[in-house]
Coordinates of C-alpha atoms and ligand atoms in Angstrom, one line a residue:
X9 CA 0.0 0.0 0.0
X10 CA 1.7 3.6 -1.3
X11 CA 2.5 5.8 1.7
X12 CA -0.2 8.9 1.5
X13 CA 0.6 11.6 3.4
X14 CA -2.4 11.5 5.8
X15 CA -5.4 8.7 6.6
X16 CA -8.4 9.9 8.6
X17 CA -9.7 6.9 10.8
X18 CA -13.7 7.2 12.4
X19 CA -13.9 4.6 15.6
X20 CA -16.6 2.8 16.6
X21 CA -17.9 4.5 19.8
X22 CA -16.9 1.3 21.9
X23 CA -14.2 -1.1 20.8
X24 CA -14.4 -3.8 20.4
X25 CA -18.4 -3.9 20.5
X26 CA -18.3 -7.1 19.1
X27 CA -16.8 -8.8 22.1
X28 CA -17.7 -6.4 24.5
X29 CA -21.8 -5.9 23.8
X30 CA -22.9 -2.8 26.3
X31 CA -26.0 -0.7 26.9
X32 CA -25.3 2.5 24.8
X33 CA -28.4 4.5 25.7
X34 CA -30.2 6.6 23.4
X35 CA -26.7 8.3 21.9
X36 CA -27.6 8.3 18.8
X37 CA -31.3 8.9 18.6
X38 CA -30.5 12.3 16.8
X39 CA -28.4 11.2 13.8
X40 CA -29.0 8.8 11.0
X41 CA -26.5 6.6 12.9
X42 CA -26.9 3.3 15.3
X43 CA -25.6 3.7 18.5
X44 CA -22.4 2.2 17.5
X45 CA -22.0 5.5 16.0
X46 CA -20.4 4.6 12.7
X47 CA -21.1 7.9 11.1
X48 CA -17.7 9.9 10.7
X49 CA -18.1 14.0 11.3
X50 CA -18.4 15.5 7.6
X51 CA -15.9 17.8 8.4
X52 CA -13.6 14.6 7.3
X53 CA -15.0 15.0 4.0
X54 CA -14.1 19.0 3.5
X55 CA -10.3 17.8 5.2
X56 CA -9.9 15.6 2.4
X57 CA -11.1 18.0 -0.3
X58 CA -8.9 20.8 1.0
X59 CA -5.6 19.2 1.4
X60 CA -6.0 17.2 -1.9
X61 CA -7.0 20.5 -3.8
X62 CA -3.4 21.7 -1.9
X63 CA -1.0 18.7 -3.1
X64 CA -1.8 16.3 -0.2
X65 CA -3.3 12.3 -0.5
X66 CA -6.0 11.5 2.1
X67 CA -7.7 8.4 2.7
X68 CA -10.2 8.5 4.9
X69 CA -11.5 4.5 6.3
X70 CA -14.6 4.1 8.2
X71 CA -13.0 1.7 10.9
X72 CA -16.3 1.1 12.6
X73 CA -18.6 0.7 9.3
X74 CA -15.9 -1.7 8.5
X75 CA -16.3 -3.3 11.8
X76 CA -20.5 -3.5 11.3
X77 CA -20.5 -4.8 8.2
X78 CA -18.5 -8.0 8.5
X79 CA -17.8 -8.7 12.4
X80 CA -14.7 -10.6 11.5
X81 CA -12.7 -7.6 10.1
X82 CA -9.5 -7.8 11.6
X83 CA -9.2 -4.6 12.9
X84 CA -5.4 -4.6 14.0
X85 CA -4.6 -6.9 10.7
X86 CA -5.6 -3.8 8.7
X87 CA -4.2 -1.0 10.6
X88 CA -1.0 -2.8 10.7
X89 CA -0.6 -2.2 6.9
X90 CA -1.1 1.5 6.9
X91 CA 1.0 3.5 6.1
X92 CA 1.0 7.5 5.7
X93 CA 3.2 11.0 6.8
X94 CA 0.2 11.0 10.1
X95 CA -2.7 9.4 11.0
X96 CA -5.9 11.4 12.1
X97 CA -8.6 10.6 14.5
X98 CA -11.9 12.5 14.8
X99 CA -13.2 13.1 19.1
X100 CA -16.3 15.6 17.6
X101 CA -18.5 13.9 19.6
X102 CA -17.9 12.4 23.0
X103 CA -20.1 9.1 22.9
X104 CA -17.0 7.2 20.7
X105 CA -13.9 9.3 22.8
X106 CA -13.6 5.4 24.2
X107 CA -12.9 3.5 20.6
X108 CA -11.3 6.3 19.2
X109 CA -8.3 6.1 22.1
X110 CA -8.6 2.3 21.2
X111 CA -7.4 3.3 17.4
X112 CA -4.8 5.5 18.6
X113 CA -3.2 2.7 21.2
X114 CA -3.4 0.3 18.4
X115 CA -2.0 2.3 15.3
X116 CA 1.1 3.8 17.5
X117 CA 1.5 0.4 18.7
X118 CA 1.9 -1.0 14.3
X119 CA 3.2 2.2 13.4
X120 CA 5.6 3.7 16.8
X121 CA 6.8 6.5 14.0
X122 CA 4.3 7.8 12.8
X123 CA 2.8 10.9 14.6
X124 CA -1.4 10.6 15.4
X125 CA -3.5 13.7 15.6
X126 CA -7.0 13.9 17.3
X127 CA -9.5 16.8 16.0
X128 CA -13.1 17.7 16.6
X129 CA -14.7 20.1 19.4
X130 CA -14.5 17.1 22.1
X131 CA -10.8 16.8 21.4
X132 CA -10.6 20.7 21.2
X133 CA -11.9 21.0 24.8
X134 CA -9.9 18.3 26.5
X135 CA -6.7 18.8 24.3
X136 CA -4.0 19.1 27.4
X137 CA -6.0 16.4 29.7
X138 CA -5.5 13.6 25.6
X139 CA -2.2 14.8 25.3
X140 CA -1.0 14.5 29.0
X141 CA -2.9 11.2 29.7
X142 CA -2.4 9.3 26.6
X143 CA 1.1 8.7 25.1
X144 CA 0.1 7.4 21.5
X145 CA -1.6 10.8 21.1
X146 CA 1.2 12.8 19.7
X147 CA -0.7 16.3 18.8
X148 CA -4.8 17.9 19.2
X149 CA -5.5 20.6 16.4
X150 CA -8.0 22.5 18.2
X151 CA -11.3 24.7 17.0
X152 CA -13.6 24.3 14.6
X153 CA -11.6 24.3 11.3
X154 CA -8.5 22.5 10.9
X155 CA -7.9 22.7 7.4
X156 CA -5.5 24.8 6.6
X157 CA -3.2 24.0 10.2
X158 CA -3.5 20.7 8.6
X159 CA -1.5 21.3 5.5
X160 CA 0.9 23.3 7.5
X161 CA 0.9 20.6 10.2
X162 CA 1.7 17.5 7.1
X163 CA 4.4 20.0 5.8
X164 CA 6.5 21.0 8.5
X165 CA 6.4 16.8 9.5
X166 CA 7.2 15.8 6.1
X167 CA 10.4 18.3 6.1
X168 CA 11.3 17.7 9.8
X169 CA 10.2 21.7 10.4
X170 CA 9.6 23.1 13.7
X171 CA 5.9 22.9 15.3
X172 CA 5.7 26.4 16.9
X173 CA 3.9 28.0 14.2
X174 CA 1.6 26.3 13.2
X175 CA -1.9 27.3 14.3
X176 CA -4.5 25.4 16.5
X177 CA -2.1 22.5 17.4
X178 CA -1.8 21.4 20.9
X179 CA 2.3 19.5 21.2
X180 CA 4.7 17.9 23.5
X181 CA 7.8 20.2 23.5
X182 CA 10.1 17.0 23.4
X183 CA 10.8 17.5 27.0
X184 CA 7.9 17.1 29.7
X185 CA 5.9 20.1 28.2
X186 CA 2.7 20.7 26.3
X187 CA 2.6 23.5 24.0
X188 CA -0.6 24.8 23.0
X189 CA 0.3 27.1 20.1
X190 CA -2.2 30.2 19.5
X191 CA -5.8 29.3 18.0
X192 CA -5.7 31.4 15.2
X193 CA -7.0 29.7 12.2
X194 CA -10.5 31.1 12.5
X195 CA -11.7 31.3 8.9
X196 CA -14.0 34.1 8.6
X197 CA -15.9 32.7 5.7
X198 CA -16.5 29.3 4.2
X199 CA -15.9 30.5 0.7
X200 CA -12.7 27.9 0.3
X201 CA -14.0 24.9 2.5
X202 CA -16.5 22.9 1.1
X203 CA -18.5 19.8 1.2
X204 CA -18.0 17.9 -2.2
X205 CA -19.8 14.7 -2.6
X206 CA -18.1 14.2 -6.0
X207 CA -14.6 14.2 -4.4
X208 CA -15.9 11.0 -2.3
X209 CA -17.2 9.3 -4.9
X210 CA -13.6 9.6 -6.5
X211 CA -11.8 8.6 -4.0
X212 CA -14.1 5.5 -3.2
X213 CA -13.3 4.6 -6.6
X214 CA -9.1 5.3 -6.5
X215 CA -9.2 3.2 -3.0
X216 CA -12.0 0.5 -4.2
X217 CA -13.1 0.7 -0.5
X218 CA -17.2 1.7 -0.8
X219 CA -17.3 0.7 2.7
X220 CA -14.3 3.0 4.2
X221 CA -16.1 5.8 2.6
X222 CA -20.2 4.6 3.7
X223 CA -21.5 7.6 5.8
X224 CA -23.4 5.3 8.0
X225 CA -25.4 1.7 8.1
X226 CA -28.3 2.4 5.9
X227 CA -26.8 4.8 3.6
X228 CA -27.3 2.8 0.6
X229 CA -31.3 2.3 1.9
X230 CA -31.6 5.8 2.6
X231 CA -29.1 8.2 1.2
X232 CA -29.5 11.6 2.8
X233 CA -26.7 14.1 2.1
X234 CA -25.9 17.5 3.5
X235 CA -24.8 21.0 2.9
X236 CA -23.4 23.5 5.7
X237 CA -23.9 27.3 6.0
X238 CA -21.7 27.7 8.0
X239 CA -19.7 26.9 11.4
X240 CA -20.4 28.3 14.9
X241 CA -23.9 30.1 15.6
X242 CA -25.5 33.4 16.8
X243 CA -27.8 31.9 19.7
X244 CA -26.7 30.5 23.0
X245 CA -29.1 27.6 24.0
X246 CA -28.8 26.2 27.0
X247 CA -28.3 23.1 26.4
X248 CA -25.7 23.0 22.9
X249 CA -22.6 22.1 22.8
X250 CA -22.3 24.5 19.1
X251 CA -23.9 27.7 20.7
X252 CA -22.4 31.1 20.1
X253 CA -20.9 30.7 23.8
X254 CA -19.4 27.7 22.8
X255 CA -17.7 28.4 20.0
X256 CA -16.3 31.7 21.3
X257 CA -14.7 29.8 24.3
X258 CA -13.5 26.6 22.3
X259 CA -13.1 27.8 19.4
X260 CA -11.8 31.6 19.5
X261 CA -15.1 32.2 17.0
X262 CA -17.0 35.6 18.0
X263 CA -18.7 35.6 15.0
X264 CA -20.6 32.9 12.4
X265 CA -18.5 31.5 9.5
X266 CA -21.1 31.6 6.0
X267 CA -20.6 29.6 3.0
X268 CA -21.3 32.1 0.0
X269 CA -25.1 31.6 -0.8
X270 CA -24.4 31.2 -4.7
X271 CA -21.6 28.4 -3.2
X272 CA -24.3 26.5 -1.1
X273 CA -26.3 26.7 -4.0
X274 CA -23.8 25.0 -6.3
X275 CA -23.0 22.5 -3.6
X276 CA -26.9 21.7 -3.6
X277 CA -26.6 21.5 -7.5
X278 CA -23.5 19.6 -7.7
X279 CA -24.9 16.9 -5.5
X280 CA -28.4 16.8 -7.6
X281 CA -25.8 16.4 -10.5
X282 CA -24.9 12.8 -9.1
X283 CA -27.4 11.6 -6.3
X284 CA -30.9 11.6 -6.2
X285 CA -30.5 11.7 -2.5
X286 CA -32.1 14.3 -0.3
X287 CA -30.0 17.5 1.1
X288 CA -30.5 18.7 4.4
X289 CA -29.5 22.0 4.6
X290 CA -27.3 22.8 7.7
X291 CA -28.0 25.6 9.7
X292 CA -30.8 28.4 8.9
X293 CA -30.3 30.1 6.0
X294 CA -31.9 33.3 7.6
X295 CA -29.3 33.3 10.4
X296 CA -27.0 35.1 8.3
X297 CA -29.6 38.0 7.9
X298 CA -32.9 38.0 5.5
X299 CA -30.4 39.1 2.5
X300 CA -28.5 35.9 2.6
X301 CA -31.2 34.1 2.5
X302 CA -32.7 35.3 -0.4
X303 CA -29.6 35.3 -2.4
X304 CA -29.4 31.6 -2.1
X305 CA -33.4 30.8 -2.7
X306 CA -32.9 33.0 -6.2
X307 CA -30.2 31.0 -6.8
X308 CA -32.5 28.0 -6.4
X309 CA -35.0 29.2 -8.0
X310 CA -32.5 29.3 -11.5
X311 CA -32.3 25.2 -11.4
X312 CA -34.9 23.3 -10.0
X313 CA -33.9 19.6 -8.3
X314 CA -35.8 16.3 -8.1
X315 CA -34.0 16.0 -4.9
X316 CA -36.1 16.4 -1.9
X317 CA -34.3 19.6 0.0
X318 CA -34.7 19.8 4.3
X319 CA -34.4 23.2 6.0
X320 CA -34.0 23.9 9.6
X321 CA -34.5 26.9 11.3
X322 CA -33.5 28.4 14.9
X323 CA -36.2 30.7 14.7
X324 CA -39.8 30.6 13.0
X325 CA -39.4 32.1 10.3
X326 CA -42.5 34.6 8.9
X327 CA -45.3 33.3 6.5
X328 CA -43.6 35.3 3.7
X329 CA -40.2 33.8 4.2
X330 CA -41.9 30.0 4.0
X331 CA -43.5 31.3 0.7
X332 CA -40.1 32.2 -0.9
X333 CA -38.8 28.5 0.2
X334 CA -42.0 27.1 -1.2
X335 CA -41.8 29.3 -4.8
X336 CA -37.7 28.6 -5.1
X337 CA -37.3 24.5 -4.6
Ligands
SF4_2 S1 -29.7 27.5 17.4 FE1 -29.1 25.3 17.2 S2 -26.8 25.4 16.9 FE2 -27.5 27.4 17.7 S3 -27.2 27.3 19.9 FE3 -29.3 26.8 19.5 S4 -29.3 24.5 19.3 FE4 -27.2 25.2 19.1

C-alpha cells in the first residue's frame, strides 16, 4: 500500500463492540447513525477536499462501518498495513472518545513513528487532559476548522520543520511540556471549505473501499446528504454544545462562518448532479440575515432539483419567508 501523506480513521464509539456488547443509551437517537456511531463527522470529507485541492493524499477509512459490516474484520490486521506521513482521529462527539483512544493505542502500537493527531470540538476542549494522559496521542489541532493547520501541520512533519507555528495544534515540546500554540485559524468565511460529494465518490473509486467511505449503516437504503452554511452560531441555547458561547470559548469564533449563498447553492446543485439523495441543509439560512437568505433561494429558483431539499430553522421564520422556500425548490 503507497504511503499517503495522511489517513483519517472514524472509531466505533466502543471497541471492540463485538466482544464487549454494552447498553449505549439513546446516543444516537438524533443522527442517521446506530448507536455504534459509525457515522464519521463531515468535516472529514471537507479535510480531504482541502488538502487534496493543496497537493496532499488523504484516505479516509470508516473503521467502525468496517467493523459492522462483516464482524470478522481484523481490525489490527488492517491498521497494521497502513502507512501514511500522520494518521488522524476525529473526538467531535464524545459518545466514541472510548474506541477512538482504542485506534490510537493500536496504530502507535503497528506504526511507533508515525505521529497521530486527534481533532473535533470534544478533542478541542480536552486537548491538554488527551495529550497528557495518553502517550500514543502525539498532537490535538483545536477549533472548529482544521484545514489549513492541517497542510501546514503534514508540511513541517514531512520536512522535519519546527511545530511552533503552526496554528490550533496542541504539542509535546520534546521535553515534559505541552505547547498549545495560538488558536488562530479562524476562517471568517466558508468560501474555500467545502463539502464535495463528487470528491468522495472519486476517492471510493481510486481506493476500491465503498465501505471506508459509507457515511453510515443504511446509507445505501436511505441516502441523505448534507450541505453547511456555516460553522459556529448566533444563539446560545442552554443546552448546545455548538452555541455562540461555545464556540467563542472553544473555538476563538466571536462571529458565524457563512458559506457564500451562490456556493451553497452550487453545492446543492453539484450533489443533484450525481445523487438523487435528499440535502438537508445545515444551519438556517436566515441566520445570516434575510439578504443571505434570499440570495441563495434566487439561486435555487435558476435550477430546480428532483432532490427532496430539508431546511432547519433556529427561529420561525414569517409566512412570507416560508413562501419564498416554497416558490424557489
Ligand atoms: S440554534 Fe441550534 S446550533 Fe445554535 S445554539 Fe441553538 S441548538 Fe445550538
Amino acid at each position: 500500500m503507497a504511503t499517503m501523506d495522511l489517513i483519517l480513521l472514524h472509531a466505533p464509539s466502543l471497541y471492540d463492540f463485538r466482544k464487549r456488547p454494552g447498553m449505549h443509551g439513546p446516543i444516537s437517537d438524533v443522527v442517521p447513525s446506530t448507536p455504534i456511531f459509525e457515522m464519521y463527522p463531515i468535516g472529514f470529507t471537507s479535510i480531504s477536499e482541502y488538502l487534496e485541492r493543496h497537493g496532499l493524499t488523504v484516505r479516509i477509512v470508516n473503521v467502525a462501518m468496517k467493523m459492522l459490516k462483516d464482524i470478522r474484520f481484523d481490525v489490527e490486521g488492517f491498521l497494521s498495513k497502513l502507512k501514511a506521513t500522520a494518521f488522524g482521529l476525529d473526538i467531535h462527539w464524545m459518545a466514541h472518545i472510548q474506541g477512538a483512544l482504542a485506534l490510537a493505542e493500536i496504530l502507535k502500537r503497528f506504526h511507533p513513528k508515525i505521529p497521530v493527531i486527534l481533532g473535533g470540538l470534544s478533542a478541542t476542549y480536552y486537548h491538554e487532559e488527551l495529550l497528557r494522559r495518553y502517550p500514543f496521542v502525539d498532537f490535538v489541532l483545536r477549533g472548529d476548522s482544521t484545514e489549513k493547520a492541517l497542510v501546514l501541520l503534514l508540511e513541517a512533519l514531512r520536512e522535519k520543520r519546527g511545530l511552533q507555528d503552526i496554528p490550533n495544534l496542541t504539542w509535546r515540546d520534546g521535553g515534559s511540556g505541552i505547547r498549545a500554540n495560538p488558536l488562530t485559524d479562524v476562517p471568517d468565511h466558508l468560501d474555500d471549505i467545502t463539502v464535495d460529494y463528487r470528491h468522495i465518490m472519486k476517492k471510493v473509486v481510486r481506493y476500491v473501499d465503498p465501505t471506508g467511505y459509507q457515511p453510515f449503516m443504511d446509507w445505501y437504503s436511505y441516502p441523505v446528504t448534507a450541505v453547511f452554511t456555516c460553522r459556529g452560531c448566533i444563539h446560545n441555547c442552554k443546552t448546545c454544545g455548538g452555541s455562540a458561547r461555545t464556540f467563542r470559548s472553544m473555538a476563538n469564533r466571536s462571529k458565524p462562518a457563512f458559506r457564500d449563498p451562490k456556493l451553497l447553492a452550487q453545492d446543492i446543485f453539484n450533489i443533484a448532479d450525481h445523487l438523487h439523495a435528499p440535502v438537508m441543509i445545515i444551519g438556517d439560512i436566515f441566520q445570516a440575515g434575510k439578504e443571505y437568505g434570499f440570495t441563495f433561494l434566487q439561486e435555487m429558483k435558476k435550477r430546480r432539483i428532483a432532490n427532496h431539499v430539508a431546511f432547519e430553522f433556529f427561529l420561525p421564520p414569517p409566512r412570507p419567508f416560508l413562501e419564498r422556500i416554497a416558490e424557489s425548490v
